JSON list of C-alpha atoms in Angstrom, two decimals:
[
{"chain": "A", "resi": 1, "resn": "MET", "atom": "CA", "xyz": [-0.29, -10.19, 5.17]},
{"chain": "A", "resi": 2, "resn": "LEU", "atom": "CA", "xyz": [-3.58, -9.22, 5.34]},
{"chain": "A", "resi": 3, "resn": "CYS", "atom": "CA", "xyz": [-3.35, -10.46, 9.32]},
{"chain": "A", "resi": 4, "resn": "ALA", "atom": "CA", "xyz": [-0.20, -8.39, 10.50]},
{"chain": "A", "resi": 5, "resn": "LEU", "atom": "CA", "xyz": [-2.16, -5.13, 8.38]},
{"chain": "A", "resi": 6, "resn": "VAL", "atom": "CA", "xyz": [-4.77, -5.63, 10.90]},
{"chain": "A", "resi": 7, "resn": "TYR", "atom": "CA", "xyz": [-2.76, -5.89, 13.88]},
{"chain": "A", "resi": 8, "resn": "PHE", "atom": "CA", "xyz": [-1.30, -3.16, 13.34]},
{"chain": "A", "resi": 9, "resn": "ASN", "atom": "CA", "xyz": [-3.84, -1.03, 12.23]},
{"chain": "A", "resi": 10, "resn": "ASN", "atom": "CA", "xyz": [-5.22, -1.90, 15.33]},
{"chain": "A", "resi": 11, "resn": "LEU", "atom": "CA", "xyz": [-2.22, -0.91, 17.57]},
{"chain": "A", "resi": 12, "resn": "LEU", "atom": "CA", "xyz": [-1.16, 1.84, 15.92]},
{"chain": "A", "resi": 13, "resn": "LEU", "atom": "CA", "xyz": [-4.87, 3.74, 15.42]},
{"chain": "A", "resi": 14, "resn": "PRO", "atom": "CA", "xyz": [-5.18, 6.57, 15.40]},
{"chain": "A", "resi": 15, "resn": "GLN", "atom": "CA", "xyz": [-1.03, 7.42, 14.32]},
{"chain": "A", "resi": 16, "resn": "VAL", "atom": "CA", "xyz": [-1.40, 5.61, 11.47]},
{"chain": "A", "resi": 17, "resn": "ASN", "atom": "CA", "xyz": [-3.85, 5.20, 8.39]},
{"chain": "A", "resi": 18, "resn": "PHE", "atom": "CA", "xyz": [-4.13, 2.26, 6.12]},
{"chain": "A", "resi": 19, "resn": "VAL", "atom": "CA", "xyz": [-5.83, 2.89, 2.79]},
{"chain": "A", "resi": 20, "resn": "MET", "atom": "CA", "xyz": [-6.15, -0.39, 0.43]},
{"chain": "A", "resi": 21, "resn": "LEU", "atom": "CA", "xyz": [-6.62, 0.31, -3.83]},
{"chain": "A", "resi": 22, "resn": "ASN", "atom": "CA", "xyz": [-7.90, -1.99, -5.43]},
{"chain": "A", "resi": 23, "resn": "VAL", "atom": "CA", "xyz": [-5.54, -2.12, -8.75]},
{"chain": "A", "resi": 24, "resn": "ASP", "atom": "CA", "xyz": [-8.11, -4.25, -10.83]},
{"chain": "A", "resi": 25, "resn": "ASN", "atom": "CA", "xyz": [-10.54, -1.70, -10.73]},
{"chain": "A", "resi": 26, "resn": "SER", "atom": "CA", "xyz": [-9.56, 1.31, -12.99]},
{"chain": "A", "resi": 27, "resn": "LYS", "atom": "CA", "xyz": [-10.95, 3.39, -11.33]},
{"chain": "A", "resi": 28, "resn": "TRP", "atom": "CA", "xyz": [-7.78, 3.45, -9.17]},
{"chain": "A", "resi": 29, "resn": "ALA", "atom": "CA", "xyz": [-5.21, 3.56, -12.46]},
{"chain": "A", "resi": 30, "resn": "PRO", "atom": "CA", "xyz": [-3.98, 7.59, -11.78]},
{"chain": "A", "resi": 31, "resn": "GLU", "atom": "CA", "xyz": [-2.35, 6.13, -8.42]},
{"chain": "A", "resi": 32, "resn": "VAL", "atom": "CA", "xyz": [-1.55, 3.04, -9.34]},
{"chain": "A", "resi": 33, "resn": "GLN", "atom": "CA", "xyz": [0.89, 5.05, -12.22]},
{"chain": "A", "resi": 34, "resn": "GLU", "atom": "CA", "xyz": [1.82, 7.98, -9.39]},
{"chain": "A", "resi": 35, "resn": "TYR", "atom": "CA", "xyz": [3.52, 5.37, -7.64]},
{"chain": "A", "resi": 36, "resn": "GLY", "atom": "CA", "xyz": [5.01, 3.11, -10.01]},
{"chain": "A", "resi": 37, "resn": "VAL", "atom": "CA", "xyz": [2.99, -0.04, -9.01]},
{"chain": "A", "resi": 38, "resn": "GLN", "atom": "CA", "xyz": [4.19, -3.15, -11.00]},
{"chain": "A", "resi": 39, "resn": "GLY", "atom": "CA", "xyz": [3.24, -5.19, -8.51]},
{"chain": "A", "resi": 40, "resn": "ILE", "atom": "CA", "xyz": [1.32, -6.53, -5.68]},
{"chain": "A", "resi": 41, "resn": "PRO", "atom": "CA", "xyz": [1.21, -6.08, -2.79]},
{"chain": "A", "resi": 42, "resn": "HIS", "atom": "CA", "xyz": [2.58, -2.81, -3.31]},
{"chain": "A", "resi": 43, "resn": "PHE", "atom": "CA", "xyz": [3.44, -0.02, -0.28]},
{"chain": "A", "resi": 44, "resn": "VAL", "atom": "CA", "xyz": [3.62, 3.06, 0.20]},
{"chain": "A", "resi": 45, "resn": "PHE", "atom": "CA", "xyz": [4.54, 5.17, 2.98]},
{"chain": "A", "resi": 46, "resn": "MET", "atom": "CA", "xyz": [3.63, 8.47, 3.37]},
{"chain": "A", "resi": 47, "resn": "ASP", "atom": "CA", "xyz": [4.03, 11.60, 6.33]},
{"chain": "A", "resi": 48, "resn": "GLY", "atom": "CA", "xyz": [0.84, 13.02, 7.68]},
{"chain": "A", "resi": 49, "resn": "SER", "atom": "CA", "xyz": [0.69, 15.43, 4.95]},
{"chain": "A", "resi": 50, "resn": "GLY", "atom": "CA", "xyz": [1.04, 13.20, 1.89]},
{"chain": "A", "resi": 51, "resn": "THR", "atom": "CA", "xyz": [4.37, 12.63, 0.80]},
{"chain": "A", "resi": 52, "resn": "PRO", "atom": "CA", "xyz": [6.00, 9.14, 0.17]},
{"chain": "A", "resi": 53, "resn": "LEU", "atom": "CA", "xyz": [8.51, 8.43, 2.69]},
{"chain": "A", "resi": 54, "resn": "ALA", "atom": "CA", "xyz": [9.70, 4.61, 1.71]},
{"chain": "A", "resi": 55, "resn": "ALA", "atom": "CA", "xyz": [7.72, 1.49, -0.65]},
{"chain": "A", "resi": 56, "resn": "ALA", "atom": "CA", "xyz": [7.95, -1.51, 0.04]},
{"chain": "A", "resi": 57, "resn": "VAL", "atom": "CA", "xyz": [7.00, -4.50, -2.57]},
{"chain": "A", "resi": 58, "resn": "GLY", "atom": "CA", "xyz": [6.41, -7.92, -2.75]},
{"chain": "A", "resi": 59, "resn": "ARG", "atom": "CA", "xyz": [5.72, -10.43, -0.25]},
{"chain": "A", "resi": 60, "resn": "LEU", "atom": "CA", "xyz": [7.79, -9.39, 3.43]},
{"chain": "A", "resi": 61, "resn": "PRO", "atom": "CA", "xyz": [8.41, -9.75, 6.51]},
{"chain": "A", "resi": 62, "resn": "ARG", "atom": "CA", "xyz": [6.53, -8.64, 9.68]},
{"chain": "A", "resi": 63, "resn": "GLU", "atom": "CA", "xyz": [9.65, -7.19, 10.45]},
{"chain": "A", "resi": 64, "resn": "VAL", "atom": "CA", "xyz": [9.71, -4.93, 7.82]},
{"chain": "A", "resi": 65, "resn": "LEU", "atom": "CA", "xyz": [5.54, -3.87, 8.43]},
{"chain": "A", "resi": 66, "resn": "GLN", "atom": "CA", "xyz": [6.33, -3.27, 11.83]},
{"chain": "A", "resi": 67, "resn": "GLY", "atom": "CA", "xyz": [9.51, -1.11, 11.59]},
{"chain": "A", "resi": 68, "resn": "ASN", "atom": "CA", "xyz": [8.41, 1.10, 8.92]},
{"chain": "A", "resi": 69, "resn": "VAL", "atom": "CA", "xyz": [4.85, 1.21, 10.27]},
{"chain": "A", "resi": 70, "resn": "SER", "atom": "CA", "xyz": [6.11, 1.73, 14.21]},
{"chain": "A", "resi": 71, "resn": "ALA", "atom": "CA", "xyz": [8.83, 4.60, 12.60]},
{"chain": "A", "resi": 72, "resn": "LEU", "atom": "CA", "xyz": [5.47, 6.36, 11.03]},
{"chain": "A", "resi": 73, "resn": "ALA", "atom": "CA", "xyz": [3.53, 6.61, 14.43]},
{"chain": "A", "resi": 74, "resn": "ALA", "atom": "CA", "xyz": [6.62, 7.53, 15.89]},
{"chain": "A", "resi": 75, "resn": "GLY", "atom": "CA", "xyz": [6.78, 10.43, 13.44]},
{"chain": "A", "resi": 76, "resn": "GLN", "atom": "CA", "xyz": [10.49, 9.59, 12.08]},
{"chain": "A", "resi": 77, "resn": "GLN", "atom": "CA", "xyz": [11.20, 10.94, 8.32]},
{"chain": "A", "resi": 78, "resn": "GLN", "atom": "CA", "xyz": [13.20, 8.17, 7.60]},
{"chain": "A", "resi": 79, "resn": "LEU", "atom": "CA", "xyz": [12.46, 4.96, 7.84]},
{"chain": "A", "resi": 80, "resn": "PRO", "atom": "CA", "xyz": [14.36, 1.64, 8.10]},
{"chain": "A", "resi": 81, "resn": "TYR", "atom": "CA", "xyz": [12.95, -0.03, 5.43]},
{"chain": "A", "resi": 82, "resn": "ALA", "atom": "CA", "xyz": [13.51, 2.44, 3.31]},
{"chain": "A", "resi": 83, "resn": "ALA", "atom": "CA", "xyz": [13.18, -0.04, -0.35]},
{"chain": "A", "resi": 84, "resn": "VAL", "atom": "CA", "xyz": [12.16, -3.59, 0.14]},
{"chain": "A", "resi": 85, "resn": "ARG", "atom": "CA", "xyz": [11.52, -5.57, -2.71]},
{"chain": "A", "resi": 86, "resn": "GLY", "atom": "CA", "xyz": [9.73, -9.14, -2.12]},
{"chain": "A", "resi": 87, "resn": "GLN", "atom": "CA", "xyz": [8.25, -11.55, -4.03]},
{"chain": "A", "resi": 88, "resn": "THR", "atom": "CA", "xyz": [5.09, -10.36, -6.10]},
{"chain": "A", "resi": 89, "resn": "SER", "atom": "CA", "xyz": [1.80, -10.93, -7.99]},
{"chain": "A", "resi": 90, "resn": "SER", "atom": "CA", "xyz": [2.43, -8.82, -11.28]},
{"chain": "A", "resi": 91, "resn": "LEU", "atom": "CA", "xyz": [-0.08, -6.16, -12.83]},
{"chain": "A", "resi": 92, "resn": "ALA", "atom": "CA", "xyz": [-1.62, -6.21, -16.28]},
{"chain": "A", "resi": 93, "resn": "PRO", "atom": "CA", "xyz": [0.35, -4.25, -18.25]},
{"chain": "A", "resi": 94, "resn": "PRO", "atom": "CA", "xyz": [-0.39, -0.21, -18.27]},
{"chain": "A", "resi": 95, "resn": "SER", "atom": "CA", "xyz": [-2.31, -0.13, -21.21]},
{"chain": "A", "resi": 96, "resn": "SER", "atom": "CA", "xyz": [-4.60, -2.22, -20.02]},
{"chain": "A", "resi": 97, "resn": "MET", "atom": "CA", "xyz": [-4.80, 0.26, -16.59]},
{"chain": "A", "resi": 98, "resn": "VAL", "atom": "CA", "xyz": [-5.83, 3.34, -18.41]},
{"chain": "A", "resi": 99, "resn": "ALA", "atom": "CA", "xyz": [-9.00, 5.08, -16.84]},
{"chain": "A", "resi": 100, "resn": "SER", "atom": "CA", "xyz": [-12.52, 4.20, -18.34]},
{"chain": "A", "resi": 101, "resn": "PRO", "atom": "CA", "xyz": [-14.78, 6.81, -18.45]},
{"chain": "A", "resi": 102, "resn": "GLN", "atom": "CA", "xyz": [-17.24, 4.38, -15.78]},
{"chain": "A", "resi": 103, "resn": "PRO", "atom": "CA", "xyz": [-15.37, 2.65, -13.91]},
{"chain": "A", "resi": 104, "resn": "VAL", "atom": "CA", "xyz": [-15.83, -0.99, -13.23]},
{"chain": "A", "resi": 105, "resn": "THR", "atom": "CA", "xyz": [-17.10, -2.01, -10.01]},
{"chain": "A", "resi": 106, "resn": "ALA", "atom": "CA", "xyz": [-17.86, -4.62, -8.17]},
{"chain": "A", "resi": 107, "resn": "PRO", "atom": "CA", "xyz": [-18.91, -6.32, -4.54]},
{"chain": "A", "resi": 108, "resn": "ARG", "atom": "CA", "xyz": [-15.52, -6.05, -3.25]},
{"chain": "A", "resi": 109, "resn": "ASP", "atom": "CA", "xyz": [-13.88, -2.89, -4.13]},
{"chain": "A", "resi": 110, "resn": "HIS", "atom": "CA", "xyz": [-12.90, -0.35, -2.26]},
{"chain": "A", "resi": 111, "resn": "VAL", "atom": "CA", "xyz": [-14.53, 2.99, -2.67]}
]
């Protein structure tokens, strides 16, 4: 999956930005709750103003990512795979995702 993201990122710069959040870091708890992340991977496809247009959750065929990312790059407001769900890894219960006063950081955290 990561290889596909790197490929699309390199192919479609600067039309599309890819941002990855470490959902194990409580620093990102507000975003996890805002976008309803219940499993990983969880993709939220947004337009240029940050408005969510579609979501795709789980292990997905390359065609799903390619279709949505290509549509975003073309400026389309309706994406071909607006609500797709595949196999996911579950997250800890929401109560464990409450933001702490001091975010825990680790060497691989996306800050």
